[in-house]
mmCIF file of C-alpha atoms in Angstrom:
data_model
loop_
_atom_site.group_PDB
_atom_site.id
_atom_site.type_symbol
_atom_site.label_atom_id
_atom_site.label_comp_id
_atom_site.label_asym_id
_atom_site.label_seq_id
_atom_site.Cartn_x
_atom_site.Cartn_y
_atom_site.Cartn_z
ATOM 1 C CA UNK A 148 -32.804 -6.203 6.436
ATOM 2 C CA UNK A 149 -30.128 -7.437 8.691
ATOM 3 C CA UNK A 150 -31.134 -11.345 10.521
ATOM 4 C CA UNK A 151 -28.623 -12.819 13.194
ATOM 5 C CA UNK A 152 -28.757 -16.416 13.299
ATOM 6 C CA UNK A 153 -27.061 -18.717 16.013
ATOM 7 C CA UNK A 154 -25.880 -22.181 15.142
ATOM 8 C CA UNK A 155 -26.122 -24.470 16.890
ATOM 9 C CA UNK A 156 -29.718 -24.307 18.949
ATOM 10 C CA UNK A 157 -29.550 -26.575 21.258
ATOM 11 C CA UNK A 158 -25.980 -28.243 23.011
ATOM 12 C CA UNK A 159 -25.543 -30.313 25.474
ATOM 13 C CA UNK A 160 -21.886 -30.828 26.863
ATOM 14 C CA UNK A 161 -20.240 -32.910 29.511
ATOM 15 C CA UNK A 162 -18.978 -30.583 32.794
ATOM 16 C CA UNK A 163 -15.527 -29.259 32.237
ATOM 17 C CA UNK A 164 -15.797 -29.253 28.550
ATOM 18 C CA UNK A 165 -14.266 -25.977 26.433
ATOM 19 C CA UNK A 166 -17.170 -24.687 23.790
ATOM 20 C CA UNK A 167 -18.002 -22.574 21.697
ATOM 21 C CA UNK A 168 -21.568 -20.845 20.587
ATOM 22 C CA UNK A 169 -21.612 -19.234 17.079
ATOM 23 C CA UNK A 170 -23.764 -15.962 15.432
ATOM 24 C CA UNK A 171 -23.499 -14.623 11.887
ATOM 25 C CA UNK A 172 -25.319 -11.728 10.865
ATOM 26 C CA UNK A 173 -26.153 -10.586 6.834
ATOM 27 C CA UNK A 174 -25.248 -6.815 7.542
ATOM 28 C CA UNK A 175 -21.900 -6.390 8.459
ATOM 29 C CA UNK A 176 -22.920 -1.973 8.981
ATOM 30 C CA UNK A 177 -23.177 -2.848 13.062
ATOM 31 C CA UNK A 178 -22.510 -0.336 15.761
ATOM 32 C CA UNK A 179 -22.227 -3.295 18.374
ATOM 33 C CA UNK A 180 -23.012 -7.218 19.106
ATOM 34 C CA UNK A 181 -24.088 -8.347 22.512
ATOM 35 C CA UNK A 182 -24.076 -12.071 24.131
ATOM 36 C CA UNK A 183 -26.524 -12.426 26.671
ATOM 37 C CA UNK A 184 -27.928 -15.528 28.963
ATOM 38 C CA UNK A 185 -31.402 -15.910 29.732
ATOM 39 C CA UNK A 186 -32.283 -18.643 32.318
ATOM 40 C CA UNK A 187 -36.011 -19.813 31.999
ATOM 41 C CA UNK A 188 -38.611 -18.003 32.954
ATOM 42 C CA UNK A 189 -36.346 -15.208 33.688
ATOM 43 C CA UNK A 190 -34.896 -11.546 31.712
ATOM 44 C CA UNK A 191 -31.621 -11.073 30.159
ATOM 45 C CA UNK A 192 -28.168 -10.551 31.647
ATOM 46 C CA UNK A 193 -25.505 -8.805 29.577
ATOM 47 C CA UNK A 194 -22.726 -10.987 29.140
ATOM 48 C CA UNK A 195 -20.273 -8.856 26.932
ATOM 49 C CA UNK A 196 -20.744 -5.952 23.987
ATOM 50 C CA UNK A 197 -18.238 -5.544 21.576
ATOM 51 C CA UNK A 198 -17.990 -2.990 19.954
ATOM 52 C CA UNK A 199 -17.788 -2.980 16.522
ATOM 53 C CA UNK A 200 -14.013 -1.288 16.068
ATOM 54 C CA UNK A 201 -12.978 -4.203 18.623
ATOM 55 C CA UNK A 202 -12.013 -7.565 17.640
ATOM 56 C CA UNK A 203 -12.948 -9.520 21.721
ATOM 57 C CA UNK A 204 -13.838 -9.289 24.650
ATOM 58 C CA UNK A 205 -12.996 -11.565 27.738
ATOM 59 C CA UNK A 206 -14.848 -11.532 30.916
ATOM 60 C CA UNK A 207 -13.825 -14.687 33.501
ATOM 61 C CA UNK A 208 -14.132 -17.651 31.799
ATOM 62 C CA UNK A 209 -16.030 -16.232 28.498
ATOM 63 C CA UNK A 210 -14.447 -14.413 25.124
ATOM 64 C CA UNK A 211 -16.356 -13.410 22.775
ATOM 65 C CA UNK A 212 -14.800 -12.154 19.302
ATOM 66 C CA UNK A 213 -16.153 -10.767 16.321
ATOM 67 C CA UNK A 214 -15.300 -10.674 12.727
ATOM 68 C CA UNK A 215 -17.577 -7.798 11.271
ATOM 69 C CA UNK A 216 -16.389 -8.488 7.471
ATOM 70 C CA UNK A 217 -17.453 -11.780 7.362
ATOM 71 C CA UNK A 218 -20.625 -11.542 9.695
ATOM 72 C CA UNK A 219 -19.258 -13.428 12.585
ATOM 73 C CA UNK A 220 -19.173 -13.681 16.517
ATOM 74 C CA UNK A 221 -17.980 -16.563 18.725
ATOM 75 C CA UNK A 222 -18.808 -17.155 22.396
ATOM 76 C CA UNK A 223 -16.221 -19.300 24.078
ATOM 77 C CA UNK A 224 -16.844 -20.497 26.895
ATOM 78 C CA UNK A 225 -14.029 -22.842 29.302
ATOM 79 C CA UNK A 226 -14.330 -25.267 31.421
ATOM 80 C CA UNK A 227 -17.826 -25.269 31.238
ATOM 81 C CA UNK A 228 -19.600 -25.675 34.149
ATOM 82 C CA UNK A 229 -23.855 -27.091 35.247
ATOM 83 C CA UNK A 230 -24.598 -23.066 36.017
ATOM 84 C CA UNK A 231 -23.580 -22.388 33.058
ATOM 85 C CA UNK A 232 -26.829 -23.998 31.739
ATOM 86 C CA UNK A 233 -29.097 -21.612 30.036
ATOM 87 C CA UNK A 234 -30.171 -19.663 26.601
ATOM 88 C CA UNK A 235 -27.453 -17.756 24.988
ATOM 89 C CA UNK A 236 -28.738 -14.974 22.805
ATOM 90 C CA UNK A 237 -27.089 -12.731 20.007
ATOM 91 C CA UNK A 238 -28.011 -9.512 19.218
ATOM 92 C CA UNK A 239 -26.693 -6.508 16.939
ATOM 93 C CA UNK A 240 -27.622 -2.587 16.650
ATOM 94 C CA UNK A 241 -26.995 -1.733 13.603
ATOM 95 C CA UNK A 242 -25.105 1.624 12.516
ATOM 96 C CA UNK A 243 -27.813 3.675 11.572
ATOM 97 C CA UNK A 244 -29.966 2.440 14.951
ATOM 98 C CA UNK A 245 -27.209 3.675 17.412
ATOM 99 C CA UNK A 246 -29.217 6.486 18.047
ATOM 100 C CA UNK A 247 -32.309 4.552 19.120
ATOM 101 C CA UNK A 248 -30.381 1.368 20.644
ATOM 102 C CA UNK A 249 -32.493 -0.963 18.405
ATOM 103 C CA UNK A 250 -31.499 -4.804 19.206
ATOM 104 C CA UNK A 251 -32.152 -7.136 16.566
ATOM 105 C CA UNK A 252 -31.843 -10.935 18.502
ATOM 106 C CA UNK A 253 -30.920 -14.224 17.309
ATOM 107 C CA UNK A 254 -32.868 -17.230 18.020
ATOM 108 C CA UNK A 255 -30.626 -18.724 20.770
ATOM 109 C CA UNK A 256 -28.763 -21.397 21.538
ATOM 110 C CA UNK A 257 -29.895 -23.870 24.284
ATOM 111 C CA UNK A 258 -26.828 -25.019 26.362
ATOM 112 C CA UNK A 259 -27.030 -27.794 28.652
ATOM 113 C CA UNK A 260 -23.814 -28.840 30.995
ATOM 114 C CA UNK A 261 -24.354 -32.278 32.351
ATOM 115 C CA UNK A 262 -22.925 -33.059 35.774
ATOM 116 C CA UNK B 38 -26.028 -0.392 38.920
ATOM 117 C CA UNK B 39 -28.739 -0.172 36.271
ATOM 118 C CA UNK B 40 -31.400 -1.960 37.951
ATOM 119 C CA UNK B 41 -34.513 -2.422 35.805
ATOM 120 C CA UNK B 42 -37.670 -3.392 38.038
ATOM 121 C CA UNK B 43 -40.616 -5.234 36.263
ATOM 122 C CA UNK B 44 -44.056 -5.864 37.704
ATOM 123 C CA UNK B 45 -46.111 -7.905 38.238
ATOM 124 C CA UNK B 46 -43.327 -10.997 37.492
ATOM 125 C CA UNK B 47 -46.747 -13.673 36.708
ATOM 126 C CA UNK B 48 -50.450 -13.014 36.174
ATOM 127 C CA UNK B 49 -53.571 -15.196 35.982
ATOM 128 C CA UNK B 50 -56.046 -13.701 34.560
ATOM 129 C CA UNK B 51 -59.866 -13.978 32.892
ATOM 130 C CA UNK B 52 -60.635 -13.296 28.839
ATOM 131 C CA UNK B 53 -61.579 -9.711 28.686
ATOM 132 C CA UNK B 54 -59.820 -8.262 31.261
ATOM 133 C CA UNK B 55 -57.055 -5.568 31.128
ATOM 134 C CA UNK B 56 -53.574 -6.481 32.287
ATOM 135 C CA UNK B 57 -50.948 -3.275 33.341
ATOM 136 C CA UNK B 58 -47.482 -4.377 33.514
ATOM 137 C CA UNK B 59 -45.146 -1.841 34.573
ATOM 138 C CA UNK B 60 -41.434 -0.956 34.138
ATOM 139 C CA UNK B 61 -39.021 0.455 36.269
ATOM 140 C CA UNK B 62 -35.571 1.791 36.329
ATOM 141 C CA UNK B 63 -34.800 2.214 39.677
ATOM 142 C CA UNK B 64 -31.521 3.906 39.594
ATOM 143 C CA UNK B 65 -30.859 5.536 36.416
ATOM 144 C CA UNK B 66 -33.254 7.898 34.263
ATOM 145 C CA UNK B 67 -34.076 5.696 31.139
ATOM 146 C CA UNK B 68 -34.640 8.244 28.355
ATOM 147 C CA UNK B 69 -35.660 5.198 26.449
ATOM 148 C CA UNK B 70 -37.619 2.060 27.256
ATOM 149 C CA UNK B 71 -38.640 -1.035 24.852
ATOM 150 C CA UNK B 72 -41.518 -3.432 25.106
ATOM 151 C CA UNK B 73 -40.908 -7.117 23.948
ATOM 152 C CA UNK B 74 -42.794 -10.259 23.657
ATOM 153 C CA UNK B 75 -41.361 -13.992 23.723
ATOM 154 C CA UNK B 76 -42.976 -17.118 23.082
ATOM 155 C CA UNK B 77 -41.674 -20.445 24.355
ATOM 156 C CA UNK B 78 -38.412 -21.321 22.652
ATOM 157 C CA UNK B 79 -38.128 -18.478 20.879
ATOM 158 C CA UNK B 80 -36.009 -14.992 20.865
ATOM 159 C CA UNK B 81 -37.678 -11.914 21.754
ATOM 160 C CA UNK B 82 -39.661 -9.647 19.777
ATOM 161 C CA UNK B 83 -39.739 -6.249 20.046
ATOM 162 C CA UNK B 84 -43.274 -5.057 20.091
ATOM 163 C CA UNK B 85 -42.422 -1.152 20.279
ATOM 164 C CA UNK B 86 -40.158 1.542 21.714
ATOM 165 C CA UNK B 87 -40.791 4.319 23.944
ATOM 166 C CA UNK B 88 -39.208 7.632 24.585
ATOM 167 C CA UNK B 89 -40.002 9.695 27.526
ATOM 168 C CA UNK B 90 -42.633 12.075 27.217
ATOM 169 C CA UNK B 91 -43.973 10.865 23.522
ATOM 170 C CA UNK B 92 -45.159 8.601 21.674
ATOM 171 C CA UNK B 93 -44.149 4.745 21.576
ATOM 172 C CA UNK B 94 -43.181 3.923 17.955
ATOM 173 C CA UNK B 95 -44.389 0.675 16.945
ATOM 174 C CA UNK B 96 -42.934 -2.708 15.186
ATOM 175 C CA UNK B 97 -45.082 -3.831 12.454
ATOM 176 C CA UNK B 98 -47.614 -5.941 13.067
ATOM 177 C CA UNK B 99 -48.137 -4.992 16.629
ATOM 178 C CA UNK B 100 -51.851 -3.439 17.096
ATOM 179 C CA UNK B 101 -50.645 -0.367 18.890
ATOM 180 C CA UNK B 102 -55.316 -0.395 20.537
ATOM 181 C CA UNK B 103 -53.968 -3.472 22.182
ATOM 182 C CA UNK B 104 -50.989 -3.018 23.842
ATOM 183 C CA UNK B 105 -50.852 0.864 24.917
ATOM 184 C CA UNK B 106 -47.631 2.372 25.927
ATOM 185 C CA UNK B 107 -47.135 4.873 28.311
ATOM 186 C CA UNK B 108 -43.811 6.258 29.314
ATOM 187 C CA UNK B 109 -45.151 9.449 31.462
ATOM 188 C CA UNK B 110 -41.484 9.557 33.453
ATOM 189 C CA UNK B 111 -38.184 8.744 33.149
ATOM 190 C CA UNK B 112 -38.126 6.482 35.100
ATOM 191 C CA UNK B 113 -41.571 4.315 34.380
ATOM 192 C CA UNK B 114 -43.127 2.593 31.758
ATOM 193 C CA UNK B 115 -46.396 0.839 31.437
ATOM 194 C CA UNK B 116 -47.925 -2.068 29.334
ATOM 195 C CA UNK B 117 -51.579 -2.377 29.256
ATOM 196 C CA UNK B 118 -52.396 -5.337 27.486
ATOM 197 C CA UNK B 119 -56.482 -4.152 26.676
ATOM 198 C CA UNK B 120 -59.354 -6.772 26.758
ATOM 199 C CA UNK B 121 -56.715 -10.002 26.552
ATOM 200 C CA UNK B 122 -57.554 -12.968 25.015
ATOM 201 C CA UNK B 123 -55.912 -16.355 25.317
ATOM 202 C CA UNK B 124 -53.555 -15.542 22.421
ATOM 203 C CA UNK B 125 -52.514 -13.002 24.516
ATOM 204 C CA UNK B 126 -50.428 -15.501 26.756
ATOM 205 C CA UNK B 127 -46.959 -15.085 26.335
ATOM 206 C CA UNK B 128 -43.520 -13.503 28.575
ATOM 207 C CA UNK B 129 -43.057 -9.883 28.342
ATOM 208 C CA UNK B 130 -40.007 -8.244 29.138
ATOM 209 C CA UNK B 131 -38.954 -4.297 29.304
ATOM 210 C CA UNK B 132 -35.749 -2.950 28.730
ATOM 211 C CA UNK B 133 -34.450 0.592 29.852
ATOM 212 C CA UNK B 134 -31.265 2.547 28.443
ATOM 213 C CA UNK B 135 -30.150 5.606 29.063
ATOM 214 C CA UNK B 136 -28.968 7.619 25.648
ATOM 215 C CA UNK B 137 -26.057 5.645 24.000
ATOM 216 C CA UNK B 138 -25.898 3.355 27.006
ATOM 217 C CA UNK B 139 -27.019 -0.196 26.330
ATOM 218 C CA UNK B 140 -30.090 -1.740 27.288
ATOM 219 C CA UNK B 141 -30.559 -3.252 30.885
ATOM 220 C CA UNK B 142 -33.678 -5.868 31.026
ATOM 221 C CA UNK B 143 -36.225 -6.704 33.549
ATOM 222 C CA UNK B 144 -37.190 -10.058 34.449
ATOM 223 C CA UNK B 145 -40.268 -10.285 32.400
ATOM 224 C CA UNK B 146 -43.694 -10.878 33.017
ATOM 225 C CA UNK B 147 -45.774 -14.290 32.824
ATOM 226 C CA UNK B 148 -49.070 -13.366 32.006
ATOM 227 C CA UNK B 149 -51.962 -15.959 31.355
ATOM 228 C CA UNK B 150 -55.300 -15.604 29.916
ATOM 229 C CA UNK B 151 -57.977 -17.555 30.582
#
């Protein structure tokens, strides 16, 4: 049964500060791994979806890669900024759910830029 | 594009009532629409999927007399959330995708039983 899990879940960073926000997953069979931010009380925006025959994606000030043989994605973020303040989620369809678009999330990380 | 429409965005309501939250995509057909459920400070769980024109399939553990599904257009979705109970209280969101498209989300629904 494939879990994602996202280390760390909370972060809090100083403005301007270069991070990065990590996801493993047990089943490396995906079809494709999305990042997407959630501000409270609000849905989801798609970030970026790699796919799983691609090694990153950038998009402005955010790359994502992923490592499917080890179980890995990294969101990088630079120069962090206060919007950038919100939930970052995780989330995998696995190869035999491509059909049905099944996401299986990770528990978020928290990320709070400080002024 | 791919504009996905949820409403009502909060409702108050009393212990025993019925609660309809519906789902929109307003300009793409959505041959497939999902149903989840978050609690505070936690990730979303997927409480079923819906296909146009049948039956939602759903995740285990999810009392499929509670929360009926309909998903009568390609376009529309609705949650009924039948005789709700405080327990009941929680964020819903929809998502809507369009066959091997990804999934575009709403912005959820607050609902509150009292």
């Amino acid at each position: 049964k494939q879990e994602v899990t996202q280390i760390p879940a909370a972060l809090s960073v100083p403005e301007g500060e270069n991070l990065v926000l990590n996801c493993s997953f047990t089943d490396s069979a995906i079809y494709n791994l999305q990042w997407f931010r959630q501000d409270p009380g609000k849905g989801l925006t798609s970030l970026l979806l790699i796919q799983s025959s691609q090694r990153e994606q950038t998009s402005g000030r955010l790359n994502a890669s992923l490592d499917k043989s080890s179980g890995r994605s990294t969101l990088y973020i630079a120069a962090s900024q206060p919007g950038d303040s919100a939930t970052y989620l995780c989330a995998v369809i696995n190869a035999g759910s491509s059909n049905t678009g099944k996401l299986i999330f990770g528990q978020g990380t928290t990320l709070q830029v400080k002024p | 594009g791919a504009v996905v429409s949820q409403h009502p965005s909060w409702v108050i309501c009393k212990s025993g009532t019925s609660v309809k939250i519906e789902c929109r995509s307003l300009d793409f057909q959505a041959t497939t629409m999902f149903w989840y459920r978050q609690f505070p400070k936690q990730s979303l769980m997927l409480m079923a999927t819906s296909n146009e024109g049948s039956k939602a399939t759903y995740e285990q553990g999810v009392e499929k007399d509670k929360f009926l599904i309909n998903h009568a257009s390609l376009t529309l979705s609705t949650l009924t959330v039948t005789s709700a109970h405080p327990e009941d209280s929680s964020f819903y969101i929809c998502s809507a995708r369009r066959v091997n498209q990804p999934q575009h989300f709403g912005d959820g629904t607050r609902l509150s039983i009292l």
